[in-house]
Amino acid sequence: MLAKTTLTALAATLTLSAALSAAADARSLEEAKASGKLIVGIQADNCPWGCLGSTGEAQGFDAAIARAFAAHLGLEAEFVPMAVANRIPGLTTDKVDVLIASLGITAERAKSVQFSQPYAENTLFVTAAKSTDLPDLASLAGRSVGVPRSTPMDTILTAEAPPETRIQRFDDDAANIQALVSGQVEALGSNQFYIQRLEAARPGEYENKFPIGALYQGIASRLGEADWNAAANEFLDAFIGSDAFDAAYAEWLQVEVPHLPDTIDGVSFTVAQQ
């Protein structure tokens, strides 16, 4: 028992040491400016937010935001494609300077990353075939429902769907969508843009059944990094409401620019002053 305890303590110490070492390797804003590049984590398979074109170039609304942020800093944007599950780990292990990766602002995530003010809204739904009768959360009892692992759709449905709901978790949005198309699940926890992809795969077959919440996306930096957080907020203060912002919203999201909240419960958009 003592040996096991000692090994557990040693493992915890090594994990902490690795985390501290990684933190020491994080690039400051000034180091990024000296390099000429802003390294941005972006989703690779979730258009219109973030995806890769046929030539491997980053596309989507998040890519447009990232390029505008880089230009604001006088830098070139360099993109690191990421899946849903490795966005936050990719940031906290210093693979990127910031995340602009359709990362919804939540109080739980704010324990791991520092969010900027929001730059976009994303409504969440339960989505299924038109022939499937799903008027509300209660109707999910006994149904199989797909969600991207560790996303707000996962959190909401895990907490609010009936206990008899069979929630199946997938690694990313693409796998979640494919699960519905292939019949692996009967419904999905989705965002407002899933329906476009489902319509492309099976025209006229699917619909959003009912909303389950709304998310607001923010630029994420590492905890305590006031330089990156301040730069992100200064950029968004200037960019949101500009002609370029409105044009990007119209091109990629194709919905009216929403009112973005000044506060979100449990989240500070600025690094706390020591």
Short mmCIF file of C-alpha atoms in Angstrom, two decimals:
data_model
loop_
_atom_site.label_atom_id
_atom_site.label_comp_id
_atom_site.label_asym_id
_atom_site.label_seq_id
_atom_site.Cartn_x
_atom_site.Cartn_y
_atom_site.Cartn_z
CA MET A 1 0.00 0.00 0.00
CA LEU A 2 2.87 2.36 0.87
CA ALA A 3 4.56 1.63 -2.44
CA LYS A 4 1.33 2.33 -4.30
CA THR A 5 0.88 5.61 -2.43
CA THR A 6 4.47 6.59 -3.14
CA LEU A 7 4.06 5.83 -6.82
CA THR A 8 0.83 7.84 -6.96
CA ALA A 9 2.53 10.81 -5.31
CA LEU A 10 5.48 10.51 -7.67
CA ALA A 11 3.18 10.43 -10.68
CA ALA A 12 1.36 13.53 -9.43
CA THR A 13 4.69 15.30 -8.91
CA LEU A 14 5.86 14.41 -12.40
CA THR A 15 2.57 15.57 -13.89
CA LEU A 16 2.83 18.88 -12.05
CA SER A 17 6.45 19.29 -13.10
CA ALA A 18 5.54 18.62 -16.71
CA ALA A 19 2.73 21.17 -16.52
CA LEU A 20 5.03 23.80 -15.05
CA SER A 21 7.67 23.07 -17.66
CA ALA A 22 5.09 23.37 -20.43
CA ALA A 23 3.86 26.68 -19.02
CA ALA A 24 7.41 27.98 -19.11
CA ASP A 25 7.57 27.23 -22.84
CA ALA A 26 4.42 29.22 -23.70
CA ARG A 27 5.09 32.07 -26.13
CA SER A 28 4.39 35.59 -24.97
CA LEU A 29 2.72 38.09 -27.28
CA GLU A 30 6.07 39.83 -27.79
CA GLU A 31 7.74 36.54 -28.74
CA ALA A 32 4.99 35.89 -31.27
CA LYS A 33 5.47 39.36 -32.73
CA ALA A 34 9.20 38.73 -33.01
CA SER A 35 8.50 35.51 -34.94
CA GLY A 36 6.10 37.21 -37.35
CA LYS A 37 3.44 34.53 -36.80
CA LEU A 38 0.28 34.05 -34.78
CA ILE A 39 -0.21 30.30 -34.25
CA VAL A 40 -3.92 29.54 -34.02
CA GLY A 41 -5.73 26.33 -33.11
CA ILE A 42 -8.75 25.86 -35.37
CA GLN A 43 -11.19 23.03 -36.04
CA ALA A 44 -10.46 21.05 -39.16
CA ASP A 45 -13.88 19.56 -39.95
CA ASN A 46 -16.60 21.88 -38.70
CA CYS A 47 -17.53 24.39 -41.40
CA PRO A 48 -18.84 27.04 -41.44
CA TRP A 49 -16.81 27.55 -38.24
CA GLY A 50 -13.51 25.97 -39.20
CA CYS A 51 -12.46 23.46 -41.83
CA LEU A 52 -9.79 22.77 -44.41
CA GLY A 53 -10.23 23.43 -48.11
CA SER A 54 -9.14 21.06 -50.87
CA THR A 55 -5.65 22.57 -50.80
CA GLY A 56 -5.38 22.32 -47.01
CA GLU A 57 -6.03 26.02 -46.42
CA ALA A 58 -8.03 26.94 -43.31
CA GLN A 59 -11.52 28.19 -44.14
CA GLY A 60 -14.62 29.27 -42.25
CA PHE A 61 -15.70 32.04 -39.91
CA ASP A 62 -13.07 31.19 -37.28
CA ALA A 63 -10.35 31.36 -39.92
CA ALA A 64 -11.62 34.79 -40.96
CA ILE A 65 -11.53 35.96 -37.32
CA ALA A 66 -8.02 34.53 -36.88
CA ARG A 67 -6.65 36.23 -39.99
CA ALA A 68 -8.17 39.54 -38.89
CA PHE A 69 -6.65 39.12 -35.41
CA ALA A 70 -3.26 38.33 -36.92
CA ALA A 71 -3.47 41.39 -39.18
CA HIS A 72 -4.43 43.52 -36.16
CA LEU A 73 -1.19 42.36 -34.51
CA GLY A 74 0.86 42.85 -37.68
CA LEU A 75 1.39 39.09 -38.03
CA GLU A 76 0.63 36.22 -40.40
CA ALA A 77 -1.81 33.56 -39.18
CA GLU A 78 -0.50 30.00 -39.02
CA PHE A 79 -3.17 27.36 -38.37
CA VAL A 80 -3.00 24.12 -36.41
CA PRO A 81 -6.03 21.92 -37.20
CA MET A 82 -7.60 20.33 -34.12
CA ALA A 83 -10.41 17.94 -33.27
CA VAL A 84 -13.02 18.86 -30.66
CA ALA A 85 -11.40 16.85 -27.88
CA ASN A 86 -7.86 18.19 -28.27
CA ARG A 87 -8.56 21.92 -28.54
CA ILE A 88 -7.97 22.84 -24.90
CA PRO A 89 -5.07 20.37 -24.42
CA GLY A 90 -3.47 21.79 -27.56
CA LEU A 91 -3.57 25.26 -26.02
CA THR A 92 -2.51 24.33 -22.50
CA THR A 93 0.46 22.32 -23.79
CA ASP A 94 1.59 25.31 -25.87
CA LYS A 95 1.05 23.90 -29.34
CA VAL A 96 -0.73 27.14 -30.26
CA ASP A 97 -0.80 30.74 -29.06
CA VAL A 98 -4.60 30.98 -28.95
CA LEU A 99 -7.69 28.98 -29.84
CA ILE A 100 -10.21 30.35 -32.33
CA ALA A 101 -11.97 27.04 -32.71
CA SER A 102 -15.73 27.48 -32.12
CA LEU A 103 -15.00 27.02 -28.42
CA GLY A 104 -18.15 27.80 -26.46
CA ILE A 105 -17.69 29.95 -23.37
CA THR A 106 -18.69 28.04 -20.23
CA ALA A 107 -17.87 28.41 -16.55
CA GLU A 108 -16.42 24.88 -16.51
CA ARG A 109 -14.06 25.57 -19.43
CA ALA A 110 -13.08 28.89 -17.84
CA LYS A 111 -11.33 26.84 -15.15
CA SER A 112 -8.89 25.64 -17.83
CA VAL A 113 -8.56 28.55 -20.26
CA GLN A 114 -8.98 32.32 -20.32
CA PHE A 115 -11.80 33.47 -22.58
CA SER A 116 -12.08 36.79 -24.36
CA GLN A 117 -15.40 38.53 -24.82
CA PRO A 118 -17.61 36.58 -27.25
CA TYR A 119 -17.39 37.02 -31.01
CA ALA A 120 -20.25 34.74 -32.19
CA GLU A 121 -23.39 32.92 -31.10
CA ASN A 122 -24.26 29.27 -31.73
CA THR A 123 -27.73 27.88 -30.95
CA LEU A 124 -27.87 24.22 -29.87
CA PHE A 125 -30.60 21.76 -30.84
CA VAL A 126 -31.74 18.17 -30.78
CA THR A 127 -31.82 17.11 -34.43
CA ALA A 128 -33.33 13.98 -35.99
CA ALA A 129 -35.16 12.64 -39.02
CA LYS A 130 -38.40 14.43 -39.82
CA SER A 131 -40.22 11.12 -39.33
CA THR A 132 -38.98 10.81 -35.73
CA ASP A 133 -41.39 12.26 -33.16
CA LEU A 134 -39.27 14.24 -30.70
CA PRO A 135 -41.14 17.28 -29.39
CA ASP A 136 -39.15 17.79 -26.19
CA LEU A 137 -36.52 16.44 -23.80
CA ALA A 138 -38.93 13.95 -22.24
CA SER A 139 -39.40 12.27 -25.62
CA LEU A 140 -35.72 11.27 -25.67
CA ALA A 141 -36.35 8.54 -23.07
CA GLY A 142 -35.24 5.22 -24.54
CA ARG A 143 -33.74 6.89 -27.61
CA SER A 144 -30.09 6.79 -28.70
CA VAL A 145 -28.64 10.29 -28.98
CA GLY A 146 -25.21 11.20 -30.32
CA VAL A 147 -23.10 14.07 -28.96
CA PRO A 148 -19.52 15.22 -29.52
CA ARG A 149 -17.61 14.20 -26.42
CA SER A 150 -17.15 16.83 -23.68
CA THR A 151 -19.03 19.55 -25.56
CA PRO A 152 -21.90 21.65 -24.18
CA MET A 153 -24.33 19.41 -26.10
CA ASP A 154 -22.90 16.50 -24.10
CA THR A 155 -23.11 18.42 -20.83
CA ILE A 156 -26.67 19.67 -21.38
CA LEU A 157 -28.16 16.38 -22.50
CA THR A 158 -26.32 14.38 -19.85
CA ALA A 159 -27.80 16.67 -17.20
CA GLU A 160 -31.29 17.26 -18.62
CA ALA A 161 -32.34 14.30 -20.78
CA PRO A 162 -34.31 11.48 -19.09
CA PRO A 163 -32.14 8.83 -17.39
CA GLU A 164 -33.33 6.26 -19.94
CA THR A 165 -31.73 8.22 -22.80
CA ARG A 166 -28.85 6.32 -24.36
CA ILE A 167 -26.21 8.98 -24.92
CA GLN A 168 -23.40 7.97 -27.27
CA ARG A 169 -20.29 10.11 -27.37
CA PHE A 170 -18.14 10.68 -30.46
CA ASP A 171 -14.76 12.34 -30.91
CA ASP A 172 -15.88 15.21 -33.13
CA ASP A 173 -18.76 16.81 -35.01
CA ALA A 174 -18.14 14.88 -38.22
CA ALA A 175 -18.33 11.53 -36.44
CA ASN A 176 -21.45 12.67 -34.58
CA ILE A 177 -23.20 13.63 -37.83
CA GLN A 178 -22.16 10.39 -39.52
CA ALA A 179 -23.66 8.41 -36.65
CA LEU A 180 -27.10 9.83 -37.45
CA VAL A 181 -26.75 9.43 -41.21
CA SER A 182 -25.64 5.79 -40.80
CA GLY A 183 -28.43 4.95 -38.34
CA GLN A 184 -26.10 4.39 -35.39
CA VAL A 185 -28.15 6.88 -33.35
CA GLU A 186 -31.71 8.19 -33.63
CA ALA A 187 -30.97 11.84 -32.80
CA LEU A 188 -28.14 14.26 -32.20
CA GLY A 189 -27.19 17.04 -29.88
CA SER A 190 -26.28 19.56 -32.57
CA ASN A 191 -25.43 23.17 -33.26
CA GLN A 192 -27.25 25.47 -35.64
CA PHE A 193 -25.08 24.47 -38.60
CA TYR A 194 -25.44 20.68 -38.43
CA ILE A 195 -28.63 20.91 -40.42
CA GLN A 196 -26.76 22.35 -43.41
CA ARG A 197 -24.39 19.38 -43.46
CA LEU A 198 -27.22 16.90 -42.97
CA GLU A 199 -29.16 18.54 -45.78
CA ALA A 200 -26.17 18.12 -48.07
CA ALA A 201 -25.89 14.44 -47.13
CA ARG A 202 -29.61 13.58 -47.21
CA PRO A 203 -31.74 16.40 -48.65
CA GLY A 204 -35.08 16.91 -46.94
CA GLU A 205 -34.62 14.09 -44.41
CA TYR A 206 -33.66 15.85 -41.16
CA GLU A 207 -34.81 18.80 -39.05
CA ASN A 208 -34.03 20.59 -35.80
CA LYS A 209 -36.58 19.33 -33.28
CA PHE A 210 -36.18 21.77 -30.37
CA PRO A 211 -33.50 24.07 -28.93
CA ILE A 212 -31.52 23.06 -25.84
CA GLY A 213 -29.45 26.19 -25.31
CA ALA A 214 -27.16 28.77 -26.84
CA LEU A 215 -23.41 29.15 -26.73
CA TYR A 216 -21.16 32.10 -27.33
CA GLN A 217 -17.70 31.59 -28.82
CA GLY A 218 -14.61 33.32 -27.47
CA ILE A 219 -10.91 33.50 -28.24
CA ALA A 220 -9.16 31.29 -25.67
CA SER A 221 -5.70 31.89 -24.25
CA ARG A 222 -3.90 30.28 -21.33
CA LEU A 223 -4.85 31.11 -17.77
CA GLY A 224 -3.04 34.13 -16.38
CA GLU A 225 -1.69 35.33 -19.74
CA ALA A 226 -2.82 38.95 -19.56
CA ASP A 227 -0.94 39.94 -22.74
CA TRP A 228 -2.82 37.54 -25.02
CA ASN A 229 -6.15 38.16 -23.31
CA ALA A 230 -5.81 41.95 -23.56
CA ALA A 231 -4.79 41.71 -27.22
CA ALA A 232 -7.80 39.51 -28.03
CA ASN A 233 -10.25 41.86 -26.32
CA GLU A 234 -8.71 44.97 -27.88
CA PHE A 235 -9.00 43.34 -31.31
CA LEU A 236 -12.62 42.31 -30.77
CA ASP A 237 -13.55 45.76 -29.44
CA ALA A 238 -12.40 47.20 -32.76
CA PHE A 239 -13.50 44.37 -35.09
CA ILE A 240 -17.01 43.50 -33.89
CA GLY A 241 -19.47 45.76 -35.69
CA SER A 242 -17.04 46.63 -38.47
CA ASP A 243 -17.89 46.09 -42.14
CA ALA A 244 -15.33 43.26 -42.27
CA PHE A 245 -16.93 41.50 -39.29
CA ASP A 246 -20.43 41.84 -40.75
CA ALA A 247 -19.19 40.54 -44.12
CA ALA A 248 -17.57 37.49 -42.51
CA TYR A 249 -20.76 36.75 -40.57
CA ALA A 250 -22.82 37.01 -43.76
CA GLU A 251 -20.41 34.91 -45.83
CA TRP A 252 -19.88 32.04 -43.44
CA LEU A 253 -22.67 31.97 -40.86
CA GLN A 254 -25.41 33.40 -43.08
CA VAL A 255 -27.50 34.63 -40.18
CA GLU A 256 -28.05 38.08 -38.75
CA VAL A 257 -25.33 39.28 -36.39
CA PRO A 258 -26.77 38.67 -32.90
CA HIS A 259 -26.49 40.70 -29.76
CA LEU A 260 -23.44 39.39 -27.93
CA PRO A 261 -23.61 39.45 -24.13
CA ASP A 262 -21.44 41.64 -21.95
CA THR A 263 -21.34 38.99 -19.21
CA ILE A 264 -21.70 35.23 -18.88
CA ASP A 265 -22.30 33.66 -15.48
CA GLY A 266 -19.17 32.21 -13.91
CA VAL A 267 -16.80 33.64 -16.54
CA SER A 268 -14.51 36.67 -16.55
CA PHE A 269 -13.49 37.95 -19.97
CA THR A 270 -10.33 39.50 -18.55
CA VAL A 271 -7.42 38.10 -16.55
CA ALA A 272 -8.00 38.76 -12.87
CA GLN A 273 -5.69 41.42 -11.51
CA GLN A 274 -3.28 40.11 -8.89
#
